[in-house]
PDB file of C-alpha atoms in Angstrom:
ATOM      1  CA  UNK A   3      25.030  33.747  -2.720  1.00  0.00           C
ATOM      2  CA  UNK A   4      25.184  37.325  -3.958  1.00  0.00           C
ATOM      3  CA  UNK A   5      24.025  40.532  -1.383  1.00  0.00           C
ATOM      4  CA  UNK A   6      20.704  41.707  -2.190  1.00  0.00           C
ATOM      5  CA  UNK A   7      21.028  45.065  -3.874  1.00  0.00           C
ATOM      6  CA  UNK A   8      20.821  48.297  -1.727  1.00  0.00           C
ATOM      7  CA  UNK A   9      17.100  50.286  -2.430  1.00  0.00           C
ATOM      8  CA  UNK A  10      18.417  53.789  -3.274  1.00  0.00           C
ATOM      9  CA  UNK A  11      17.638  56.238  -0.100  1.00  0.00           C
ATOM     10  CA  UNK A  12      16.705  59.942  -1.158  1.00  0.00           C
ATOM     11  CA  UNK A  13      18.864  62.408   0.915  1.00  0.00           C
ATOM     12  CA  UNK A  14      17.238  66.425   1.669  1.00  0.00           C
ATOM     13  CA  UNK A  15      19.536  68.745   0.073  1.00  0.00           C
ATOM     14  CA  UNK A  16      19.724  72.366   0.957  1.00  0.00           C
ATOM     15  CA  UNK A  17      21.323  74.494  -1.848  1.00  0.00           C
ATOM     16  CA  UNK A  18      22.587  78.488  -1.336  1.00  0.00           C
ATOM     17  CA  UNK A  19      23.838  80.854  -3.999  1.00  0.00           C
ATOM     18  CA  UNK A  20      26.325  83.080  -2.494  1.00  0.00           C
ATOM     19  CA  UNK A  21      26.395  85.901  -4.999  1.00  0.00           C
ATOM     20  CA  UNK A  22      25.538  89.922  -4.271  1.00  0.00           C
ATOM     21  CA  UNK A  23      24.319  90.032  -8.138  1.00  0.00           C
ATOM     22  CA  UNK A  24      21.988  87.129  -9.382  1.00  0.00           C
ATOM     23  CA  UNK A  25      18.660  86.418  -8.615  1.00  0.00           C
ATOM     24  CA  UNK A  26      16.857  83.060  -8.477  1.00  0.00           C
ATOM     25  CA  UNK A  27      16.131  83.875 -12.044  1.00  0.00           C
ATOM     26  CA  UNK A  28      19.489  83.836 -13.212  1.00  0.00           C
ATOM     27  CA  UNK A  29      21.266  81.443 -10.821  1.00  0.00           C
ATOM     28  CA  UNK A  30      22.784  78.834 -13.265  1.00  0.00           C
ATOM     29  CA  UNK A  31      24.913  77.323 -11.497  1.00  0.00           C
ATOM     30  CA  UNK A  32      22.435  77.087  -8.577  1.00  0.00           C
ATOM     31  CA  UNK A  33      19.997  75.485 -11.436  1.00  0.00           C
ATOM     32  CA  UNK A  34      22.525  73.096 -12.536  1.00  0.00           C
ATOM     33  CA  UNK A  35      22.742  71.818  -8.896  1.00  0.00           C
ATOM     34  CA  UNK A  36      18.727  71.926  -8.555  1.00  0.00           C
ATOM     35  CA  UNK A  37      18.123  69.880 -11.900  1.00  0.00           C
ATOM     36  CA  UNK A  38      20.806  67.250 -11.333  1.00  0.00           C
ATOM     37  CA  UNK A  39      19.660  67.039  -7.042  1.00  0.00           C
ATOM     38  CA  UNK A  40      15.678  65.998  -8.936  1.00  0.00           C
ATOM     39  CA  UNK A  41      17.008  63.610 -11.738  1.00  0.00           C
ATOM     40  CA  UNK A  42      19.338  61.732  -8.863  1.00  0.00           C
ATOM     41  CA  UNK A  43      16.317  61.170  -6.667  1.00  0.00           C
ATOM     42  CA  UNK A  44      16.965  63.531  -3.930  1.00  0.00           C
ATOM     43  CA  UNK A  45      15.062  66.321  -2.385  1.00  0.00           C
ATOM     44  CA  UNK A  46      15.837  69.909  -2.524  1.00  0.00           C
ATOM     45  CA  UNK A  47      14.010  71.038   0.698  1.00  0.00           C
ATOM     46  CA  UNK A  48      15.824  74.717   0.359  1.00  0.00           C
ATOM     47  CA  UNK A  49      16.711  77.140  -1.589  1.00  0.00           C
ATOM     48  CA  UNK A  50      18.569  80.732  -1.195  1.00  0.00           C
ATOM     49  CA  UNK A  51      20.463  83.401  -2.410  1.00  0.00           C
ATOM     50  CA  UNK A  52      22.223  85.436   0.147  1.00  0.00           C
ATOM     51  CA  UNK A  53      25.102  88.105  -0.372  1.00  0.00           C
ATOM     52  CA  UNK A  54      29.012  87.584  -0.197  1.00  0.00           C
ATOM     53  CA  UNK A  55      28.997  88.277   3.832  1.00  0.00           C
ATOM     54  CA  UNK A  56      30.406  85.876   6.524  1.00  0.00           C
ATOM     55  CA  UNK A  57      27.801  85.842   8.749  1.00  0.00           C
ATOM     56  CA  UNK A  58      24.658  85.975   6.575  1.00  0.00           C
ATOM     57  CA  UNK A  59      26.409  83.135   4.959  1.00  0.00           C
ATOM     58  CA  UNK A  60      27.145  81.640   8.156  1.00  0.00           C
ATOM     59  CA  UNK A  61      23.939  81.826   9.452  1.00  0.00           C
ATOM     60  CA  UNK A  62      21.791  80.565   6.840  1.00  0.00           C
ATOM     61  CA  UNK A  63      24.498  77.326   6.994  1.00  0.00           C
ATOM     62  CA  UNK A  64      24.129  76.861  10.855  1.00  0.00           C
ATOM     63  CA  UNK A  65      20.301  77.321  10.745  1.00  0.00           C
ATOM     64  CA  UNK A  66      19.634  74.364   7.906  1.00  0.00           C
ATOM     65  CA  UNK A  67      22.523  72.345   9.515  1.00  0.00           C
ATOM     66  CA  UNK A  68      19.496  72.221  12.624  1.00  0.00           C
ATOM     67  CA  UNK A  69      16.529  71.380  10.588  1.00  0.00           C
ATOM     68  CA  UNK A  70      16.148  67.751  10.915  1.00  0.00           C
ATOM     69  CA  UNK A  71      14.888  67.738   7.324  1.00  0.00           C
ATOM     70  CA  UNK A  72      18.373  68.709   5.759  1.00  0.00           C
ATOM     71  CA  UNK A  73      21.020  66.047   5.209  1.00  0.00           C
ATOM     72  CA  UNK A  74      23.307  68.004   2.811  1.00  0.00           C
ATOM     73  CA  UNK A  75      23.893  71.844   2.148  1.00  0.00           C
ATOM     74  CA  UNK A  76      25.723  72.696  -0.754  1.00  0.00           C
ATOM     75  CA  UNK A  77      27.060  75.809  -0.857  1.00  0.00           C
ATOM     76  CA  UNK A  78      27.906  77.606  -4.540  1.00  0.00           C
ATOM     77  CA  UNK A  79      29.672  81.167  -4.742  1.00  0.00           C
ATOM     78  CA  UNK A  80      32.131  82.433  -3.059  1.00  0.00           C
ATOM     79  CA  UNK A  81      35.344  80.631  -2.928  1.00  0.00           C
ATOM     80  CA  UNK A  82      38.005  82.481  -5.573  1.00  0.00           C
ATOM     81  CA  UNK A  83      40.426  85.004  -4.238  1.00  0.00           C
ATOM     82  CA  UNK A  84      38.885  88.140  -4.767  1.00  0.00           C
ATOM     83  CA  UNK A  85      37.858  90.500  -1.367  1.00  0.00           C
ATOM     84  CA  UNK A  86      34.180  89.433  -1.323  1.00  0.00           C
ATOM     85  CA  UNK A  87      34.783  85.462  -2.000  1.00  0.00           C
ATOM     86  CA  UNK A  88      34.352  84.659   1.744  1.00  0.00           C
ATOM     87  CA  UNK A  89      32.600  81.544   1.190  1.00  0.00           C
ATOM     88  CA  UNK A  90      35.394  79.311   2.932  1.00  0.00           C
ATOM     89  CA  UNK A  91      36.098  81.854   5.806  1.00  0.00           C
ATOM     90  CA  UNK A  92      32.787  81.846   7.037  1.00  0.00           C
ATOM     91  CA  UNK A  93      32.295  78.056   7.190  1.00  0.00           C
ATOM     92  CA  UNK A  94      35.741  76.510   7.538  1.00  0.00           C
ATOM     93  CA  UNK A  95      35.791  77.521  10.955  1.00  0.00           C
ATOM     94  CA  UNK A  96      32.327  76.341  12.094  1.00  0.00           C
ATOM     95  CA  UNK A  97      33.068  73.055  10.686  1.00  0.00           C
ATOM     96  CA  UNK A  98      33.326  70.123  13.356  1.00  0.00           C
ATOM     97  CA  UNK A  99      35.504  67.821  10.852  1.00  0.00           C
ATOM     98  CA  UNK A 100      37.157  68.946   7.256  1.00  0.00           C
ATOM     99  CA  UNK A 101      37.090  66.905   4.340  1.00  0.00           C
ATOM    100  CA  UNK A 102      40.358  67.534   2.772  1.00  0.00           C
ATOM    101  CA  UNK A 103      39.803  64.574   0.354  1.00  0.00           C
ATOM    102  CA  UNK A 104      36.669  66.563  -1.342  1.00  0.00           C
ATOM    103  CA  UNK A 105      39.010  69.478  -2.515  1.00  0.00           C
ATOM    104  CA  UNK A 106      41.522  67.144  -3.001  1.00  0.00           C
ATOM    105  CA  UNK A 107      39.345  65.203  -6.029  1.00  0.00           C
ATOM    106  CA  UNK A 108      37.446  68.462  -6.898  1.00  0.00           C
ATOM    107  CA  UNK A 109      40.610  69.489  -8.026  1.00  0.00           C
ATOM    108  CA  UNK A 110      42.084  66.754  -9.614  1.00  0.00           C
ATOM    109  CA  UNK A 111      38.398  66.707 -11.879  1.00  0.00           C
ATOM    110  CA  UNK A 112      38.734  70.135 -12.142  1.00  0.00           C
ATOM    111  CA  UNK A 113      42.318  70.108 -13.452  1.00  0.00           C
ATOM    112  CA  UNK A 114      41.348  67.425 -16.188  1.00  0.00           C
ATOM    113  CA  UNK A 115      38.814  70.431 -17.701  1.00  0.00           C
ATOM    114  CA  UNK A 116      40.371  73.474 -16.957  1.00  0.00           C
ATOM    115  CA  UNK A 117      44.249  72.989 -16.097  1.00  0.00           C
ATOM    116  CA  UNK A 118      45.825  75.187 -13.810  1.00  0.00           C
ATOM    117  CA  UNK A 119      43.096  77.697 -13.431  1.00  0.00           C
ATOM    118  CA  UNK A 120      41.764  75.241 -10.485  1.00  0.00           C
ATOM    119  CA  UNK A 121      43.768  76.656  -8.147  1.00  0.00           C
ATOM    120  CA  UNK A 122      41.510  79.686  -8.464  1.00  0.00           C
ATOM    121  CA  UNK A 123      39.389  77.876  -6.280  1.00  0.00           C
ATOM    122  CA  UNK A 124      38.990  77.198  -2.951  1.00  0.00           C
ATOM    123  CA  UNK A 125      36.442  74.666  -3.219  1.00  0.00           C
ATOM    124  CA  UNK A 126      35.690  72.850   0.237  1.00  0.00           C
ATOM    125  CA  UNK A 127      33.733  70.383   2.407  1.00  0.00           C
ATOM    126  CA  UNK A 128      33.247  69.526   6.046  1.00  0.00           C
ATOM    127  CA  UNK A 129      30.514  68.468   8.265  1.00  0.00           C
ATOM    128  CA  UNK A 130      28.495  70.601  10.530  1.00  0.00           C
ATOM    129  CA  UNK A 131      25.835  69.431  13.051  1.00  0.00           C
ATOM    130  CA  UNK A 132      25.592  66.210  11.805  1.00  0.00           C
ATOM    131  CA  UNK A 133      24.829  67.963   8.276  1.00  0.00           C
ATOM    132  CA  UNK A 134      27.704  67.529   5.027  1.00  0.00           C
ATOM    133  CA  UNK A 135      28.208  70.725   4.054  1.00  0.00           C
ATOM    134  CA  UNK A 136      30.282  70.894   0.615  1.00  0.00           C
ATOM    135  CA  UNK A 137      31.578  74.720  -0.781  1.00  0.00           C
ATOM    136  CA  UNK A 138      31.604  75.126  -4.320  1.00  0.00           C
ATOM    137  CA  UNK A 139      32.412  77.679  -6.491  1.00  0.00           C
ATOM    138  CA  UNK A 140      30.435  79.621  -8.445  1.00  0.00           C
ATOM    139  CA  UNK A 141      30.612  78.693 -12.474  1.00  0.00           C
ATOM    140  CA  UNK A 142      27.983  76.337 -13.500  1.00  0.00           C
ATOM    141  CA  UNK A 143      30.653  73.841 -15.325  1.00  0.00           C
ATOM    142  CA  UNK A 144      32.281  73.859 -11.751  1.00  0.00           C
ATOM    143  CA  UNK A 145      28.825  72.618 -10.128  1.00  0.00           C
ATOM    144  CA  UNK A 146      28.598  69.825 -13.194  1.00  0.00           C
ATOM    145  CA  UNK A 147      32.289  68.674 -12.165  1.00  0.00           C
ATOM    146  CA  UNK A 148      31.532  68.626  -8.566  1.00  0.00           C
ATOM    147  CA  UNK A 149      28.464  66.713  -8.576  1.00  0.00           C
ATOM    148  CA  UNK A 150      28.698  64.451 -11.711  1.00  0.00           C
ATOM    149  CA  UNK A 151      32.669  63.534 -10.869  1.00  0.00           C
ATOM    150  CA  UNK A 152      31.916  63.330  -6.317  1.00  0.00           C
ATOM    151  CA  UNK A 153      27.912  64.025  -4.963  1.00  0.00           C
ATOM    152  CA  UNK A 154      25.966  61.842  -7.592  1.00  0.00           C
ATOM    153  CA  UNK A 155      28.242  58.584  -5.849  1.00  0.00           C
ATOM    154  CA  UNK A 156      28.895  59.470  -2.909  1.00  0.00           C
ATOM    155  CA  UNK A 157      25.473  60.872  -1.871  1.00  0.00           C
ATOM    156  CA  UNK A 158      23.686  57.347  -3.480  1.00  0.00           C
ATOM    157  CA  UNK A 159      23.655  54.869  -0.300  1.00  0.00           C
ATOM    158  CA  UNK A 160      23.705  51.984  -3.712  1.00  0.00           C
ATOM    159  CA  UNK A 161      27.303  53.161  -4.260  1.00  0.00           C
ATOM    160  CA  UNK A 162      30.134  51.061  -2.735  1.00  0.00           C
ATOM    161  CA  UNK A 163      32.833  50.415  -1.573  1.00  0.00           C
ATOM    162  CA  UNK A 164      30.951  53.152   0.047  1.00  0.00           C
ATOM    163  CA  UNK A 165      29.080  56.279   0.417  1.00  0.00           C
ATOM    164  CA  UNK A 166      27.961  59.550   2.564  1.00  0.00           C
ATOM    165  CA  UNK A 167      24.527  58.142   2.969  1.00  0.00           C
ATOM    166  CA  UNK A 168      25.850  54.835   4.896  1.00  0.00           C
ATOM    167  CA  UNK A 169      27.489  57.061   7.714  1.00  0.00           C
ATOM    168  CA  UNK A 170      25.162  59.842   8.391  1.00  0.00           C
ATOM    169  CA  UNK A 171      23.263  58.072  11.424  1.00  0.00           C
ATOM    170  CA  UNK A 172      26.633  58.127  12.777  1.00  0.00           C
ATOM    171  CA  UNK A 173      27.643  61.367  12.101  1.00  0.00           C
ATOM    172  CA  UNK A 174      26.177  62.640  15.945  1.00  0.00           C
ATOM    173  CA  UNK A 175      27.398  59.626  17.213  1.00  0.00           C
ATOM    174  CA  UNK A 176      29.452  62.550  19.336  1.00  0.00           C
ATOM    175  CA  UNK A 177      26.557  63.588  20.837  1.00  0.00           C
ATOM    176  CA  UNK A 178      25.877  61.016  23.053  1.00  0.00           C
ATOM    177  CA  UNK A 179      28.306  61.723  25.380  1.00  0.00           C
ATOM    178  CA  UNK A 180      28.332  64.778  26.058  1.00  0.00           C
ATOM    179  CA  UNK A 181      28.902  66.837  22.868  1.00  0.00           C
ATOM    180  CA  UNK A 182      26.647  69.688  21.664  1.00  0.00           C
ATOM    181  CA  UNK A 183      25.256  71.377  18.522  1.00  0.00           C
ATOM    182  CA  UNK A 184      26.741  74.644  17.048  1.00  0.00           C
ATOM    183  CA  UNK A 185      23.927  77.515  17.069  1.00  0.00           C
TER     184      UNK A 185
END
């Protein structure tokens, strides 16, 4: 007897430009993320725009990875080499678990597009309070790669052999004994 199929379970998505020179206005690549976040099903319960600084970047992170309402950040700006892409240092050290595999296959998509010029990114993920939090970089075709070629499955509970979705009531599972929240 075949499974019943999985219903598909909208996720809250919170999305920040990191950029000290566009406006909500002119954010493309946050407007890529925004469109293709509606025409999956999700929710986009944030949106910002804050500077290339660590701990404005930092904080706006921390303070959605609390709200209750936000299941995924995703982070665009901010990661290429230059001295104000400090994307990754502000939030690679807050994270509670890395997920080496998401650069890993952001790369690899990214290389199939671009070639070598991927390694001018330091695209990243990780999970913070019981929040994914995935760092992408700033170009709008970068944003299409990372969420047509990793978020649209992975963030769709129907997808298998599996998904984000399935785990997140487990992500605190730490929690409960003993562990706390980052503020």
């Amino acid at each position: 007897m075949a499974a019943e199929p999985r219903a598909f379970i909208p996720v809250g998505i919170a999305l920040l430009t990191v950029s000290d020179s566009r406006t909500l206005a002119d954010d493309k690549s946050g407007q890529t993320l925004s469109d293709r976040i509606a025409e999956a099903g999700h929710v986009l319960k944030a949106r910002d725009i804050v500077t290339d600084d660590k701990d404005k970047i930092r904080d706006r992170v921390t303070s959605w990875s609390l709200d209750p309402d936000i299941d995924i950040i995703i982070t665009t700006g901010g990661t290429g080499f230059t001295g104000r892409d400090v994307t990754p240092e502000a939030l690679e050290p807050i994270f509670e678990k890395r997920m080496d595999g998401f650069s890993a296959v952001f790369h690899r998509i990214s290389y199939d597009k671009i070639g070598t010029a991927t390694i001018q990114s330091r695209a990243t993920g990780g999970v913070l309070n019981a929040t994914y939090v995935f760092v992408l970089p700033g170009s709008p075709g970068a944003c299409r790669d990372a969420w047509d070629g990793i978020l649209k499955a992975q963030l769709d509970y129907r997808h298998m052999p599996c998904n984000f979705v399935e785990i997140m009531p487990r992500l605190d599972e730490h929690l409960k004994r003993g562990g706390t929240k980052i503020a």
